[in-house]
Tab-separated table of C-alpha atoms in Angstrom:
chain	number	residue	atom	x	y	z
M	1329	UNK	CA	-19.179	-35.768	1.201
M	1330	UNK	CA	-17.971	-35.171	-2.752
M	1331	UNK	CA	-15.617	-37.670	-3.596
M	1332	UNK	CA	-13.397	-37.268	-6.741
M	1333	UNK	CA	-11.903	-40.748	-8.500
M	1334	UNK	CA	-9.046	-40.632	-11.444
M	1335	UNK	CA	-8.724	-43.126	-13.795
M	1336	UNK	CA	-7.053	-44.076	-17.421
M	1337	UNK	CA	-3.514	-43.809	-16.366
M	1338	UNK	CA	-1.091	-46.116	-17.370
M	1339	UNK	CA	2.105	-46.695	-19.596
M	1340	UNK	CA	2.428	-44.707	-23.139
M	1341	UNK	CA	5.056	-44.728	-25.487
M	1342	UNK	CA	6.146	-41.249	-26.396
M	1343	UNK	CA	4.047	-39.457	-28.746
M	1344	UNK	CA	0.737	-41.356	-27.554
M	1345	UNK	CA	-2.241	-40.654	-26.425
M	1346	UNK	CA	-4.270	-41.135	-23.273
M	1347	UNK	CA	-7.471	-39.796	-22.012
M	1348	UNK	CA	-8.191	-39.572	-18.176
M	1349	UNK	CA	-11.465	-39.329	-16.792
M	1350	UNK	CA	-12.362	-37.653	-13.547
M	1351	UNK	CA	-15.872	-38.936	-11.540
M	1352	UNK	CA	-17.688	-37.128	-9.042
M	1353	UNK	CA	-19.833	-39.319	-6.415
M	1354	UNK	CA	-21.542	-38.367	-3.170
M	1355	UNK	CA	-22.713	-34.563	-1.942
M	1356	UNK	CA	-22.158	-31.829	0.377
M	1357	UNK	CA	-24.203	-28.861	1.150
M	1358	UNK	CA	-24.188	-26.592	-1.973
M	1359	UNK	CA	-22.090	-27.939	-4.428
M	1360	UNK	CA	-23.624	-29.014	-7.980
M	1361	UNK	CA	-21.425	-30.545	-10.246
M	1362	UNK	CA	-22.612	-28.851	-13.200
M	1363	UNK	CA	-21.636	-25.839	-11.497
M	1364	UNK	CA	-18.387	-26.359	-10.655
M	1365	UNK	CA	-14.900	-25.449	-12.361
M	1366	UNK	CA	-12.704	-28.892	-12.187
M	1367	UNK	CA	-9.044	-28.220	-12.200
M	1368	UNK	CA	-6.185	-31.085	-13.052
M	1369	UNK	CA	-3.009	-31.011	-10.955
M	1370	UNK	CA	0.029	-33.159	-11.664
M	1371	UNK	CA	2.818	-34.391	-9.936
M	1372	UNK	CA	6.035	-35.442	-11.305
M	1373	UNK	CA	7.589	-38.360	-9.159
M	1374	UNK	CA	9.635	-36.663	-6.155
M	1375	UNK	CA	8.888	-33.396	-7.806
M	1376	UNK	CA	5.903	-30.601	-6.613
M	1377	UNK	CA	2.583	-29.485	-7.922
M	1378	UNK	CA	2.025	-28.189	-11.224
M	1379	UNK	CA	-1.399	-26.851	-12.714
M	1380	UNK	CA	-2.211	-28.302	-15.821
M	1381	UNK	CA	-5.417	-27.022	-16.767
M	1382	UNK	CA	-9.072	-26.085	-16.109
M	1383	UNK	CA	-12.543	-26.611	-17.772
M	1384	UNK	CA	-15.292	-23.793	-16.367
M	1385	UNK	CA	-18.793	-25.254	-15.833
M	1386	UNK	CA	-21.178	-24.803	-18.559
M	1387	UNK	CA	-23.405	-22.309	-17.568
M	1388	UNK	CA	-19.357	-20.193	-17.547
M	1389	UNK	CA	-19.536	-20.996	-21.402
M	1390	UNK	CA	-17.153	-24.194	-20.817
M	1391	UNK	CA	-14.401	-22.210	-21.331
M	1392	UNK	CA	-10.522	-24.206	-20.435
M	1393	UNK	CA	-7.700	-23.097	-19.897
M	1394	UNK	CA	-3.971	-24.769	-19.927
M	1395	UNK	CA	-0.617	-24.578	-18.937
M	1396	UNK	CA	2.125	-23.665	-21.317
M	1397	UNK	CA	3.875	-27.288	-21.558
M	1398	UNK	CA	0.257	-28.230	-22.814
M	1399	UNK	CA	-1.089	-26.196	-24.017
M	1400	UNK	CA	-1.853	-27.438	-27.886
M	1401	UNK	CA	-1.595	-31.339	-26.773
M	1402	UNK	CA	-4.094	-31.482	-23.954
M	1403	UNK	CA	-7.645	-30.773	-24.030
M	1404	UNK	CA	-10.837	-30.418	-21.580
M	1405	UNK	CA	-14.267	-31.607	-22.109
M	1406	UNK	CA	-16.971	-32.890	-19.359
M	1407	UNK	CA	-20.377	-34.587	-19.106
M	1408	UNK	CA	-22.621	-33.369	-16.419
M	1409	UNK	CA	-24.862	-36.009	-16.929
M	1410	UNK	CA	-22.158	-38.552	-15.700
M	1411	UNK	CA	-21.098	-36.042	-13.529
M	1412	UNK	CA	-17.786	-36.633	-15.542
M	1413	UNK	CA	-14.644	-34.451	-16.944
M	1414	UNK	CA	-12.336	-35.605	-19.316
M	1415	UNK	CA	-8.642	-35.061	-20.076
M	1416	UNK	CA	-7.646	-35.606	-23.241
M	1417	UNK	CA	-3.360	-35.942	-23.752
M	1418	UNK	CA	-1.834	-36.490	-27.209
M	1419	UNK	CA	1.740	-36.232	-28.458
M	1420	UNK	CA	2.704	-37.284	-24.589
M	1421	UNK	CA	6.252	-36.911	-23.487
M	1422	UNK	CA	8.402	-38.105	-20.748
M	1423	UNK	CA	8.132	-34.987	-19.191
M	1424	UNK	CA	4.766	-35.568	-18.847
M	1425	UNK	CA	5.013	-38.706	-16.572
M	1426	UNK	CA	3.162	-38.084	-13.698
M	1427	UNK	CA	0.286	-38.680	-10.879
M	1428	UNK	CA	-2.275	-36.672	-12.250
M	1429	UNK	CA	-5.142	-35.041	-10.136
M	1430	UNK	CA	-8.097	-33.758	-10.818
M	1431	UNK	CA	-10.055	-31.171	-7.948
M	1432	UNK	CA	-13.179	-28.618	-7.901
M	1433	UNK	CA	-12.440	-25.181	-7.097
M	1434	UNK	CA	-14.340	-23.771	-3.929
M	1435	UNK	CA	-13.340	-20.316	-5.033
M	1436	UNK	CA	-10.524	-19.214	-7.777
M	1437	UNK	CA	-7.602	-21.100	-7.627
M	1438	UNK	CA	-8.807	-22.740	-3.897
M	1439	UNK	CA	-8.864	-26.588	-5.134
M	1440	UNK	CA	-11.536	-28.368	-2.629
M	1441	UNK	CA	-12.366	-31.465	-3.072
M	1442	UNK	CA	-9.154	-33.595	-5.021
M	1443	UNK	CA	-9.183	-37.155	-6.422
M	1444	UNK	CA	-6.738	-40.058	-4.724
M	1445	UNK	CA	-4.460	-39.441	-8.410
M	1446	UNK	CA	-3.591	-41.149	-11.509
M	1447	UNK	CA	-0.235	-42.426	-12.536
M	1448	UNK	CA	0.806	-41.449	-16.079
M	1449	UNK	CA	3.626	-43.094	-17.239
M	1450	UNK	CA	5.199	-42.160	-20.584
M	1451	UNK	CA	8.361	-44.372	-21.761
M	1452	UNK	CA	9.181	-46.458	-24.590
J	1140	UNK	CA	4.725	-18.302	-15.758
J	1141	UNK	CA	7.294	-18.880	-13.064
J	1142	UNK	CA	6.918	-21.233	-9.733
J	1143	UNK	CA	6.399	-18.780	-6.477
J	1144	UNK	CA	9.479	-19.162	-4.560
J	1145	UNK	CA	8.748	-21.547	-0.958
J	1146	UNK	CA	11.960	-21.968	1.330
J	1147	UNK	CA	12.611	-25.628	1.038
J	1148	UNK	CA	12.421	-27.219	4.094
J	1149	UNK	CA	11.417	-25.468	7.743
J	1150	UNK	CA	11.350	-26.902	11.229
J	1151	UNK	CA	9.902	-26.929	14.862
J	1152	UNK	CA	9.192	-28.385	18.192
J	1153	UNK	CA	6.193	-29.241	19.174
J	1154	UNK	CA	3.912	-26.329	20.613
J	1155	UNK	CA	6.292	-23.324	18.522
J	1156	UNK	CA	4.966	-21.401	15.692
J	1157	UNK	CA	6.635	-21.163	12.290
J	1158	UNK	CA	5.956	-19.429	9.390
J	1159	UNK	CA	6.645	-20.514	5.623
J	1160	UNK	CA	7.346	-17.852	2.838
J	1161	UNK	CA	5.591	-17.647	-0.544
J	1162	UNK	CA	6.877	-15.091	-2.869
J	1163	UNK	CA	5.874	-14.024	-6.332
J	1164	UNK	CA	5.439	-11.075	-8.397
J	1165	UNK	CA	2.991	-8.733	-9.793
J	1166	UNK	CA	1.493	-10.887	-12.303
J	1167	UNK	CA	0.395	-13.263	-9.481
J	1168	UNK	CA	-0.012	-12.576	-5.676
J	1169	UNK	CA	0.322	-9.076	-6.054
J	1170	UNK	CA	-2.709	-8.496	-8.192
J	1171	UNK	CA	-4.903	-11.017	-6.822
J	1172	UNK	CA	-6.380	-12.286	-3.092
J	1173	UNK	CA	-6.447	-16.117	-4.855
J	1174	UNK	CA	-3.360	-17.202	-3.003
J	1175	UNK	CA	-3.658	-20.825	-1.469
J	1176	UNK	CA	-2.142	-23.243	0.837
J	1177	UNK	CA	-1.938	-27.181	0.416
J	1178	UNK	CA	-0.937	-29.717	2.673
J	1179	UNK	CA	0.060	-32.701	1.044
J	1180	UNK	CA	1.480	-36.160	3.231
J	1181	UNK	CA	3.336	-38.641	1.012
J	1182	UNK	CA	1.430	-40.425	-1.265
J	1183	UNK	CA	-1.459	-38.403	-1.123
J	1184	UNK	CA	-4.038	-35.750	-2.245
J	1185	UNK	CA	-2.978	-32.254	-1.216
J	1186	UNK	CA	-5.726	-30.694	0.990
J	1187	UNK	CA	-6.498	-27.276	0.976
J	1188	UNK	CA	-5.678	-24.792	4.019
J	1189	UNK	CA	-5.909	-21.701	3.348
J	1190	UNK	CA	-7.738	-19.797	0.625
J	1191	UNK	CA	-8.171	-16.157	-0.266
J	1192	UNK	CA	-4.896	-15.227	1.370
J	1193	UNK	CA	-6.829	-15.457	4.711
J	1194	UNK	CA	-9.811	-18.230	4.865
J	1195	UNK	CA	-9.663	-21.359	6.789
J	1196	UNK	CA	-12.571	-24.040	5.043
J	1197	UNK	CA	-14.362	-26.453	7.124
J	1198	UNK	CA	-11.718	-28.802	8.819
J	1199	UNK	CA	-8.608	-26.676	8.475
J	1200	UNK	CA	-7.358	-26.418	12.308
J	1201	UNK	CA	-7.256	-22.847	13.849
J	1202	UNK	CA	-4.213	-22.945	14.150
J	1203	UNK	CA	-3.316	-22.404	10.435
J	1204	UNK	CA	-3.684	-18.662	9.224
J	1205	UNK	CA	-2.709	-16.508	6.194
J	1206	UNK	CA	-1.599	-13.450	5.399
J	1207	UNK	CA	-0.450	-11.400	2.327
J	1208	UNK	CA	2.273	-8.474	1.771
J	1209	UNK	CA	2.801	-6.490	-1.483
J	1210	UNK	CA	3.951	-10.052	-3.678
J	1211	UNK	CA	4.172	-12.134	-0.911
J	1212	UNK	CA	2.335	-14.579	1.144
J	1213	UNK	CA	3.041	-16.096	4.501
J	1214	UNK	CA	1.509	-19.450	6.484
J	1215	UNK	CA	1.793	-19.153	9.996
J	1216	UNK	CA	1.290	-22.579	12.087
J	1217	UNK	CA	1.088	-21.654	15.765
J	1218	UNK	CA	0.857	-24.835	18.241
J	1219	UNK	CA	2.817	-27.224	16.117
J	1220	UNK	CA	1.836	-30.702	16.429
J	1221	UNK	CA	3.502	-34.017	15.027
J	1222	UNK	CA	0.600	-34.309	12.821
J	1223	UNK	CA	1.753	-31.026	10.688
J	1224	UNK	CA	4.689	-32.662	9.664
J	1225	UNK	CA	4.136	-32.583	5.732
J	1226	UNK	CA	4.908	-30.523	2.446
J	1227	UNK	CA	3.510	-27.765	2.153
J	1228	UNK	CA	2.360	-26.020	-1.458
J	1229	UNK	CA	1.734	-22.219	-2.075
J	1230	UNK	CA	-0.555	-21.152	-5.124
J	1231	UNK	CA	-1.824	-18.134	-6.824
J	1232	UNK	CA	-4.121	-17.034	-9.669
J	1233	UNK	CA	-1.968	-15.167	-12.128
J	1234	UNK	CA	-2.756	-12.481	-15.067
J	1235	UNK	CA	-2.571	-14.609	-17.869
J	1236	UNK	CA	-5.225	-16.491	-15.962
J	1237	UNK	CA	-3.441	-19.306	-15.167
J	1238	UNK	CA	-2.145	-20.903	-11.380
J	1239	UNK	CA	1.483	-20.997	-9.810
J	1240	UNK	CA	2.238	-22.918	-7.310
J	1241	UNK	CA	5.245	-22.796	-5.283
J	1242	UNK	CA	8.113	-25.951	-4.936
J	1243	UNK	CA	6.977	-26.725	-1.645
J	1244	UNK	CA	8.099	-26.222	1.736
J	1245	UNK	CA	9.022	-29.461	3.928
J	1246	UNK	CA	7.897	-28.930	7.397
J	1247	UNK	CA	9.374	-31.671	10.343
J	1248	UNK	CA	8.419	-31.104	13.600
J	1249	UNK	CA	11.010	-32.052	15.697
């Protein structure tokens, strides 16, 4: 079984930085890290889902993609190596206090396997 | 990019079906077969349900099926059980190549 693990959240002050990392461990029948597209997911307290980005497996050119609110002050990067993506967050604002997620996409847009979440708090 | 519109909350006893609305527009489930369905309890990971309007993965019950019309999207639960009391979350590839989800749709079985 793939298991996903967050970690690096914590408490920011406004217009910090953070960087969250995102660890794959274990297997299941036909998936390959280096393959897969890894998708971050957060979740505002009390509030729903909301896609925040996505980094495409190398071999897809390691393309990413964001979200508007984001876009600009987040960025995507992974090590396949350490079987490891990375989200990187500057100029953080309260409205980006959340549990984040990160997951691997079984097809487009079908999020798999997820992580148990990181909370990102950002408050002075 | 605007949120696909869930109802918020739905209900139902034990052993009836229900059926939760996801509706978009033409710049998301109405171009694409990517729409989703999440379960999510409190406090934890959402799990996938449904994918490609219509696929179950390995450990989604039966009883959970999907459908699509024109810009909308529909999860049917028939057989309700007390276990299927959660949120659930729509979601669908868009155009500018980005994902909506919905608000979420509270389910309590009664």
């Amino acid at each position: 079984e793939v298991q996903l693990e967050e970690s690096g959240g914590g408490l920011v002050k406004p217009g910090g930085s953070l960087r969250l990392s995102c660890a794959a461990s274990g297997f299941a029948p036909g998936f390959v890290f280096s393959n897969a597209w890894v998708t971050w997911v957060r979740q505002a307290p009390g509030k729903g889902l909301e896609w925040v980005g996505l980094i495409l497996s190398m071999i897809g050119g390691g393309t990413t993609d964001f979200a508007a609110p984001v876009k600009g002050r987040f960025s995507l990067s992974r090590d396949d190596s350490r079987r490891t993506v990375f989200l990187e967050m500057s100029n953080l604002k309260a409205d980006d206090t959340a549990v984040y997620y990160c997951s691997t996409q079984k097809t487009v847009g079908a999020m798999e396997y997820w992580g148990p979440g990181t909370l990102v708090t950002v408050s002075s | 990019q605007s949120a696909l519109t869930q109802p918020a909350s739905v209900s139902g006893s034990p052993g009836q079906s229900i059926t939760i609305s996801c509706t978009g527009s033409s710049s998301d489930i109405g171009t694409y077969d990517y729409v989703s369905w999440y379960q999510q309890r409190p406090g934890k990971a959402p799990k996938l349900m449904i994918y490609d309007v219509v696929n179950r993965p390995s450990g989604a019950p039966s009883r959970f099926s999907g459908s699509k019309s024109g810009n909308a999207a529909s999860l049917t639960i028939s057989g309700l059980q007390a276990d299927d009391d959660a949120t659930y979350y729509c979601s669908s590839y868009t155009t500018m190549n980005t994902l909506v989800f919905g608000g979420g749709t509270k389910l309590t079985v009664l």
